[in-house]
XYZ file of C-alpha atoms in Angstrom:
450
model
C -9.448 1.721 16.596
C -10.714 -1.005 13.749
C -8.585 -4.108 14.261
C -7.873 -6.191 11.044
C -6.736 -9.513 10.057
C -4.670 -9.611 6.832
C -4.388 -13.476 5.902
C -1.517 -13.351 3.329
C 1.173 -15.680 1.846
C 3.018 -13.193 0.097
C 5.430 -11.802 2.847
C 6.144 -9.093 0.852
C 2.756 -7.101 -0.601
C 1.383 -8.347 3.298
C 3.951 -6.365 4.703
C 3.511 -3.301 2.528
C -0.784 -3.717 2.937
C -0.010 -3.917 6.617
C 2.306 -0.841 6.603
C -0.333 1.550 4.718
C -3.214 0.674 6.711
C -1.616 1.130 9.972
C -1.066 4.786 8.829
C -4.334 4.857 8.494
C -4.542 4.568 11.964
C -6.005 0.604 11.409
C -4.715 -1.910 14.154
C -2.902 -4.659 11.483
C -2.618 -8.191 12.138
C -0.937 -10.675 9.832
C -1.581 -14.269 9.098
C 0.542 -16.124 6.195
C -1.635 -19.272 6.274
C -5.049 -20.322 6.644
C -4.302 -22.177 10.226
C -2.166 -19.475 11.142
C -5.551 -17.261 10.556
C -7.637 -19.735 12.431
C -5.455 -19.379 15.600
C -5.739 -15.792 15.581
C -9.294 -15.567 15.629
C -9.964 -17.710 18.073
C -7.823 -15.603 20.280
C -9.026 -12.288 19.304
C -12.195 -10.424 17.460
C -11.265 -8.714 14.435
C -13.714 -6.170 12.561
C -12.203 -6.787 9.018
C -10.420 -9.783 7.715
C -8.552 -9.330 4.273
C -8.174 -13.005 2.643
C -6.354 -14.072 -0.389
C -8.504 -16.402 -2.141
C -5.728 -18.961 -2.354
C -3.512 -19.999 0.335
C -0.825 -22.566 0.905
C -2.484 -25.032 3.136
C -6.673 -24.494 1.799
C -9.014 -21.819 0.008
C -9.343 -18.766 1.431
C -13.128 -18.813 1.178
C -13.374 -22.072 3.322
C -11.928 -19.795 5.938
C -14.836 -17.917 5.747
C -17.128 -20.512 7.716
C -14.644 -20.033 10.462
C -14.547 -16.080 11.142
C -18.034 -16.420 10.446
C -18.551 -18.718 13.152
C -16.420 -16.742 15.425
C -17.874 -13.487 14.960
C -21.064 -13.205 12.065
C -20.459 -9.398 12.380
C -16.878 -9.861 10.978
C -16.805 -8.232 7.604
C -14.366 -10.777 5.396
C -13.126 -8.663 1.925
C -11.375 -11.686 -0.210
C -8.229 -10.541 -2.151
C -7.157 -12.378 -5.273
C -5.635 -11.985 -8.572
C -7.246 -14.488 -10.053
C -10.627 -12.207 -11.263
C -13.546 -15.157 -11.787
C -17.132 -13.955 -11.627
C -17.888 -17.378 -10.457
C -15.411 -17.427 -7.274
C -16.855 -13.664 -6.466
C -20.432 -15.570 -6.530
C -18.998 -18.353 -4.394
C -16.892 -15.576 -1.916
C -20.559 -13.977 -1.520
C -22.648 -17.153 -0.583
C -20.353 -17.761 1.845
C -20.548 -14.642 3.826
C -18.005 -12.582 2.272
C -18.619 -9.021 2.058
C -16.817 -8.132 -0.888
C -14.080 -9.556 -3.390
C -11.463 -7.316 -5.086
C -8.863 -8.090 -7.762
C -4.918 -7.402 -7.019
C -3.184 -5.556 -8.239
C -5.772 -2.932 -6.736
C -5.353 1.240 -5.778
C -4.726 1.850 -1.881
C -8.193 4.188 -2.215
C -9.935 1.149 -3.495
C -9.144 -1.056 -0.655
C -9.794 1.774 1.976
C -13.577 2.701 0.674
C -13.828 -1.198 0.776
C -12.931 -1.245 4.097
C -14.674 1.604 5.546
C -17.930 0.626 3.970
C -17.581 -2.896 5.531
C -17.209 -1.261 9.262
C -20.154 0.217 8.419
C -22.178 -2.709 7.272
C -20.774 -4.071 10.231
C -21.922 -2.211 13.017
C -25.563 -2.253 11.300
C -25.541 -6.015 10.106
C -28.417 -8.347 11.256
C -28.748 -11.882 10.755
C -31.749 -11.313 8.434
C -31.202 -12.406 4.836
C -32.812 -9.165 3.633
C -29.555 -7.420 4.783
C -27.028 -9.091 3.034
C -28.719 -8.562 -0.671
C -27.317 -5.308 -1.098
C -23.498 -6.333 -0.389
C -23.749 -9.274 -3.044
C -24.989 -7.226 -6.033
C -22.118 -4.616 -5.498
C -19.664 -7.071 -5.630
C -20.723 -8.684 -9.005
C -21.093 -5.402 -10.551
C -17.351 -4.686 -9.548
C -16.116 -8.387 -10.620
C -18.309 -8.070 -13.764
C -17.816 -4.891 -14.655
C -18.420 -3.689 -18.192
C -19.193 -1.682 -21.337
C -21.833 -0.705 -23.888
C -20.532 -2.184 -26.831
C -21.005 1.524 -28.752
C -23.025 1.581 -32.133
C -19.968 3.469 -33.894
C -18.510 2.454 -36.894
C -14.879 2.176 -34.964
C -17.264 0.247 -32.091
C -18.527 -1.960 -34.951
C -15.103 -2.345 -36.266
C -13.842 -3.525 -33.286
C -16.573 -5.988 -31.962
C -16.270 -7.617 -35.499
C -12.750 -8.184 -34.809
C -13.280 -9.480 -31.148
C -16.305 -11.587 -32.471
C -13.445 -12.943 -35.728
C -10.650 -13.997 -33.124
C -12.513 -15.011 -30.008
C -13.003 -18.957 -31.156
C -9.792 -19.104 -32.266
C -6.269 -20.238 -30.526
C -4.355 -16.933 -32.133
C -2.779 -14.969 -29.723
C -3.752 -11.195 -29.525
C -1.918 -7.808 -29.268
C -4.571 -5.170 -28.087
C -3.776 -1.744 -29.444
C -4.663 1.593 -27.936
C -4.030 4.768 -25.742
C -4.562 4.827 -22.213
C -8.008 4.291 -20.962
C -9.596 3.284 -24.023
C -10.026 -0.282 -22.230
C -7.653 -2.982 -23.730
C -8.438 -4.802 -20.467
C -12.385 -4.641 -21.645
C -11.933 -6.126 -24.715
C -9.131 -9.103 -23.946
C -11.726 -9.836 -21.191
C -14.758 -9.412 -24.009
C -12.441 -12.126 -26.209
C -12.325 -14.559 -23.217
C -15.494 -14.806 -22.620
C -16.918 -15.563 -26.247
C -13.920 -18.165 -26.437
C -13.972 -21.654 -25.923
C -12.234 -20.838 -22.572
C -14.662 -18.961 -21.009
C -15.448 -21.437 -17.636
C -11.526 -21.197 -17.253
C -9.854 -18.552 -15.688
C -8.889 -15.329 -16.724
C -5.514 -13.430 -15.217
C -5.198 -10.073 -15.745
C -1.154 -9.399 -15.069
C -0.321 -5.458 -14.585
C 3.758 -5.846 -16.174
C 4.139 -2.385 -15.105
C 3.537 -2.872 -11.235
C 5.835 -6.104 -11.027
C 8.890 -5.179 -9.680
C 11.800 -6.462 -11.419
C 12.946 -8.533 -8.577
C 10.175 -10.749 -7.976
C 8.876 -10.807 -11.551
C 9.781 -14.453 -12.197
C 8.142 -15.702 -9.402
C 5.275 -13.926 -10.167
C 4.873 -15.481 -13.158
C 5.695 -18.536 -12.693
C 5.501 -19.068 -8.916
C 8.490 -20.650 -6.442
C 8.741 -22.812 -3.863
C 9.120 -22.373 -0.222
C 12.565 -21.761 0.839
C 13.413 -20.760 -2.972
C 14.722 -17.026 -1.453
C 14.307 -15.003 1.444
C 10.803 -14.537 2.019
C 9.380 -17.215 0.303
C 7.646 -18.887 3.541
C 5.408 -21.085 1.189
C 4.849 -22.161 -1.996
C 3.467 -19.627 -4.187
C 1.422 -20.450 -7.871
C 2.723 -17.618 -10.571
C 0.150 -16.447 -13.046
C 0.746 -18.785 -15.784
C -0.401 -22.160 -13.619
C -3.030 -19.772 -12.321
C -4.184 -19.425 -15.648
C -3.941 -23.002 -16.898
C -7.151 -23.797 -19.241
C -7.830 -19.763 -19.565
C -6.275 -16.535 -20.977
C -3.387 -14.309 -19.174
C -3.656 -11.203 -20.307
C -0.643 -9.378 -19.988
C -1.134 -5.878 -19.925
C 1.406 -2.801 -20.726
C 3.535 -5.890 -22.461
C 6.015 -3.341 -23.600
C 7.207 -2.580 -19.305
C 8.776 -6.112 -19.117
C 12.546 -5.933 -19.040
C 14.571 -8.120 -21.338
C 15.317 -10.927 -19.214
C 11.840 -11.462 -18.443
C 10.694 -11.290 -22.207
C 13.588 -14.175 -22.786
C 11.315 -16.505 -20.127
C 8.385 -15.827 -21.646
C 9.236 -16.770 -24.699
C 10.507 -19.692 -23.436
C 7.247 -20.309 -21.567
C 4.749 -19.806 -24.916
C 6.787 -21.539 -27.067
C 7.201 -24.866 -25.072
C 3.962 -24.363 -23.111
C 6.243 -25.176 -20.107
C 6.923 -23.376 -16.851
C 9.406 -23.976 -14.043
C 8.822 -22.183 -10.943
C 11.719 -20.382 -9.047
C 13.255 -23.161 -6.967
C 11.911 -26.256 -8.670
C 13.659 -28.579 -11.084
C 10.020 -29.716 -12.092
C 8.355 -28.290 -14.763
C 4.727 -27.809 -15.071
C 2.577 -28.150 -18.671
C 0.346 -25.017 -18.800
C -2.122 -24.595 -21.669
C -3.200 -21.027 -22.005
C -3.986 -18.386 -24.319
C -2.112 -15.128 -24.509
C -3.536 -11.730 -24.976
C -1.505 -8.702 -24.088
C -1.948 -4.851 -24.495
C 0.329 -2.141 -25.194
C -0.199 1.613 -25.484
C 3.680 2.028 -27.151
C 4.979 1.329 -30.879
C 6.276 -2.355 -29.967
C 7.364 -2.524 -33.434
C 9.722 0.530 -32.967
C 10.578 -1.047 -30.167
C 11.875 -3.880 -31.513
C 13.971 -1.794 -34.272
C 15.567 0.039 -31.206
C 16.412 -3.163 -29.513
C 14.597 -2.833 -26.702
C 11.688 -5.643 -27.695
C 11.962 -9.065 -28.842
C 11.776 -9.065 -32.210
C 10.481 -13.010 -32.177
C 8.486 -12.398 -28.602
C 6.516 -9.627 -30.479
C 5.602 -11.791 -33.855
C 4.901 -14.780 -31.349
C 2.267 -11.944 -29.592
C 1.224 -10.603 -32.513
C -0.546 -13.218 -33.976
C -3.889 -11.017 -34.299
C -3.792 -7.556 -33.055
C -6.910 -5.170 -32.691
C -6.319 -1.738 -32.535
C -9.086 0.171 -29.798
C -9.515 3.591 -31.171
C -9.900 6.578 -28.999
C -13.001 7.977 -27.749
C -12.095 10.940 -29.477
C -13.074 8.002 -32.855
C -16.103 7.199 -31.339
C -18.164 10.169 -30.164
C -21.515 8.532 -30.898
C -20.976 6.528 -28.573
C -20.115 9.030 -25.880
C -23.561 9.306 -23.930
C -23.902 5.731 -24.236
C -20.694 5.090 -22.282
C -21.885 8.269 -20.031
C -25.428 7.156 -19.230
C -23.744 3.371 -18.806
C -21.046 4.975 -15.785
C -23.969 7.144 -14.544
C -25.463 4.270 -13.647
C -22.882 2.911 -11.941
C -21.948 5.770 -9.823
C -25.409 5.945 -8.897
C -25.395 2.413 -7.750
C -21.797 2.729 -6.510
C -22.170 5.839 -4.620
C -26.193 5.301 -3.116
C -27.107 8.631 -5.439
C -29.940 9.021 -7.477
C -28.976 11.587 -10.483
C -30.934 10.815 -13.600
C -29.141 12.328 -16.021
C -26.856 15.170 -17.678
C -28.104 19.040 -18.231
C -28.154 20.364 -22.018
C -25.060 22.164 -21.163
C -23.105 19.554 -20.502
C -23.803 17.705 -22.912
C -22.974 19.856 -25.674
C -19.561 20.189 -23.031
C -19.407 16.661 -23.695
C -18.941 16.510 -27.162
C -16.796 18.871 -27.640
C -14.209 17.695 -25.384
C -11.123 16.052 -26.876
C -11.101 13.451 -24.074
C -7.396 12.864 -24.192
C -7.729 10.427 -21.054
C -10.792 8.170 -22.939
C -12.971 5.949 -21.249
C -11.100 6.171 -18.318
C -11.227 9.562 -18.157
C -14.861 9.885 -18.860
C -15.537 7.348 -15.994
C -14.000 9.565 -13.571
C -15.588 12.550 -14.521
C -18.515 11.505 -13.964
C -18.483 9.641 -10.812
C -17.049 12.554 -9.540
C -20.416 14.882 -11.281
C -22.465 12.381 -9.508
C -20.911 12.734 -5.980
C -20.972 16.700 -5.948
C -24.856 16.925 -7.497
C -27.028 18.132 -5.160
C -29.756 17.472 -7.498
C -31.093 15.213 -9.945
C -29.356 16.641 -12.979
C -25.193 16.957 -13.644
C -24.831 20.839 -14.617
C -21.956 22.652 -15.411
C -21.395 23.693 -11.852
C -19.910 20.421 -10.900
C -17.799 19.772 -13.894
C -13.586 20.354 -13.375
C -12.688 23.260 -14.732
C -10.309 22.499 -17.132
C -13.040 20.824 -19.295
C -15.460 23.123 -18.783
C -12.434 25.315 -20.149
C -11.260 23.319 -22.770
C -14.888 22.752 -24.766
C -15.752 26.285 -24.082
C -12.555 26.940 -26.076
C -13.508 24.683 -29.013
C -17.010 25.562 -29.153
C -15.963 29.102 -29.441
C -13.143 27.883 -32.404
C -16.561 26.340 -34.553
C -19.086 28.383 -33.843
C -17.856 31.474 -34.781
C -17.465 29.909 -38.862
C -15.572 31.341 -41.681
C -12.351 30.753 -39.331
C -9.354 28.774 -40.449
C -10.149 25.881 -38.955
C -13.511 25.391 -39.883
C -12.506 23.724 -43.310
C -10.000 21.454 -41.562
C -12.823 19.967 -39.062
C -15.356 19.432 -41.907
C -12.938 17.198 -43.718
C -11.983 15.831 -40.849
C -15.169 14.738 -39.782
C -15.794 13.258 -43.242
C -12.964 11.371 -43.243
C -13.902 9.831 -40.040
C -18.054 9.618 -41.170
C -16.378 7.667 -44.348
C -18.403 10.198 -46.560
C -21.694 9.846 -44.691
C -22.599 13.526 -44.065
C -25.489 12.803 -41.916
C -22.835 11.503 -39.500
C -20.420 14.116 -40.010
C -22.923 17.087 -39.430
C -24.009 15.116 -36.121
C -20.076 14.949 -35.259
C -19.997 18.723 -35.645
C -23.242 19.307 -33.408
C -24.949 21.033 -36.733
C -27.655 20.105 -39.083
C -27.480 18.598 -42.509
C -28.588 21.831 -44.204
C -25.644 23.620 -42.259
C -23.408 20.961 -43.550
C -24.159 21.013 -47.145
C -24.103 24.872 -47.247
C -20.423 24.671 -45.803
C -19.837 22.017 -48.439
C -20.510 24.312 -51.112
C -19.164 27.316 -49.855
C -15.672 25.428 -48.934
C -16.177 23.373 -52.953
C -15.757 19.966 -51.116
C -17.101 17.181 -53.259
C -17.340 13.862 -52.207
């Protein structure tokens, strides 16, 4: 049975990590301090150690030399939530063999692992050996997206490019999975905070109960549990950008010390009578009507203008379906690289599949889709074969609905299609999968004049 080392200062999520991998028949350890840690392994030899990146008495990565030194075919994962492409780097030169960004999924954490047991057992002390660990883990710290060549794509990176060197906060607008996170994090880095640190905050996953300490920290002894001093997001984020994400999930209370927080640029963790200056920038993201919200009383009417300083609404990839196969090809890629596959590319069929799919999940959905075509190919190509069923349903559905013509739709998706080309037919008959000639014919037949 694996044995691993959690190395924790939050009692709490180090209980609940240690709970779910023990029914995953792990053998758990905990540490809730570096020296704690340090104890441990000299007593014992662990196959996995799980690290935060900061702890109360020194940095988690300095640990590293020690486990190292121990045991160099101990596989180290560092934990943080404090996502810097330059601490991943750092994490990596040390030995680590992979850095991951909390809040993360329980099936994250657990292909993590398993992959490090099996680096483990096959690990030599060549150099050659350890390239392969260090360019997954930038990809997953780094990741990204094609820009998209779209007018909505243009639209947007215009708007990213007109706020980024500013101080303004931003309100990110959009449905799920059309990656707010992507373009707060785009913002950041073409600010004038872009060596500082950016802190992506989850206000959905905080439970309501430890919501002010996780913003804002507390001190040891502050309330049961709190073993050691613990730095909230905000003084995590001093010099950078939080991004606060699903805004609209934070109760009332909380959106009272927030306010507080941005408007005196002040913090006082739970426990203290000191408060701390923080100098940040604010970005959050919402999927909701905030400004119903605030009608219905369930918003802060001057926490949402104070937010709302710039917003940037992300339009669906349902907006932007030239970009589709760029965003395709682009998570292709990564599955290949993620997965050790070697598919090249999509078949005709689903292609066409593709674009006729309303996508209702966006980029997120898309993503998945096709990491999951890329695991099931047997070959080089992604054919319809591998593709869930209710897509494969769904566009074989709509591409019936258009290609049949002279139905009572067909009128409806030409106009709409115009209205989103803004006039320019060529676009709109690529939209609709037909040729210009098609187009115009329909045009006339239909008496639509532009």
């Amino acid at each position: 049975m694996p044995k691993i080392l959690i190395v924790e200062d939050d009692v709490a999520f180090c209980t609940m990590l240690k709970t779910f991998l023990q029914k995953k028949e792990y053998q758990v350890s905990t540490a809730f301090s570096g020296n704690e840690a340090v104890l441990q392994i000299q007593e014992e030899t662990y196959d996995i150690v799980l690290t935060d990146v900061r702890l109360p008495d020194r940095d988690g990565i300095t640990l590293l030399e020690d486990i190292k030194a121990k045991n160099s075919e101990t596989q180290v994962i560092v934990m943080t939530g404090y996502a810097e492409i330059n601490m991943a780097v750092n994490a990596i030169k040390q030995g680590a063999f992979d850095y991951i960004s909390k809040p993360f999924n329980p099936d994250t954490i657990l292909q993590t692992i398993k992959k490090a047991l099996k680096v483990g057992k096959q690990e030599t002390k060549t150099t050659e050996n350890k390239v392969t660990p260090t360019k997954k883990i930038i990809n997953v710290v780094n990741e990204s997206f094609v820009k998209g060549v779209s007018d909505a794509s243009k639209k947007l990176n215009e708007y990213v490019a007109l706020v980024a060197p500013t101080r303004m906060s931003v309100l990110v607008i959009g449905d799920s999975g059309t990656g707010k996170e992507y373009v707060a994090s785009s913002i950041h880095k073409v600010s004038t905070r872009a060596d500082k640190p950016f802190v992506a905050v989850d206000c959905g996953a905080i439970p309501k109960e430890i919501a002010s300490s996780e913003f804002f920290g507390h001190i040891k002894g502050s309330f049961t549990g709190a073993v050691n001093d613990k730095v909230g997001h905000f003084e995590a984020a001093n010099g950078g950008t939080l991004f606060l994400d699903e805004i609209g999930n934070l109760s009332y209370e909380l959106q009272v010390q927030l306010l507080r927080a941005l408007q005196e640029r002040k913090i006082k963790p739970v426990g203290s009578n000191k408060e701390i200056e923080v100098d940040i920038r604010v970005i959050a993201a919402t999927n909701e009507d905030l400004s119903h919200a605030v009608k219905e009383g369930e918003f802060r009417e001057d926490l949402y203008h104070r937010l709302n300083e710039f917003s940037i609404k992300v339009p669906p990839l349902k907006d932007r379906i030239e970009d589709l196969m760029l965003f395709a090809n682009h998570f292709l890629e990564e599955s290949n690289e993620e997965l050790d596959k070697h598919v090249v590319g999509f078949a005709d069929e689903v292609l066409d599949t593709f674009k006729k799919y309303n996508w209702p999940g966006n980029l997120r959905e898309l993503k998945n889709i096709v990491k999951r075509s890329v695991l099931l190919s047997q070959g080089d190509m992604i054919i319809m074969d591998v593709l869930p069923n209710d897509i494969a349903y769904a566009s074989h559905n709509a591409k019936q609905t258009y290609g049949l013509f002279k139905n009572q739709n067909e009128q409806e998706l030409i106009l709409d299609a115009l209205e989103k080309a803004n006039g320019n037919k060529a676009k709109a008959a690529r939209m609709l999968s037909i040729d210009r000639k098609t187009l115009y014919n329909k045009l006339k037949q239909y008496d639509i004049s532009l």
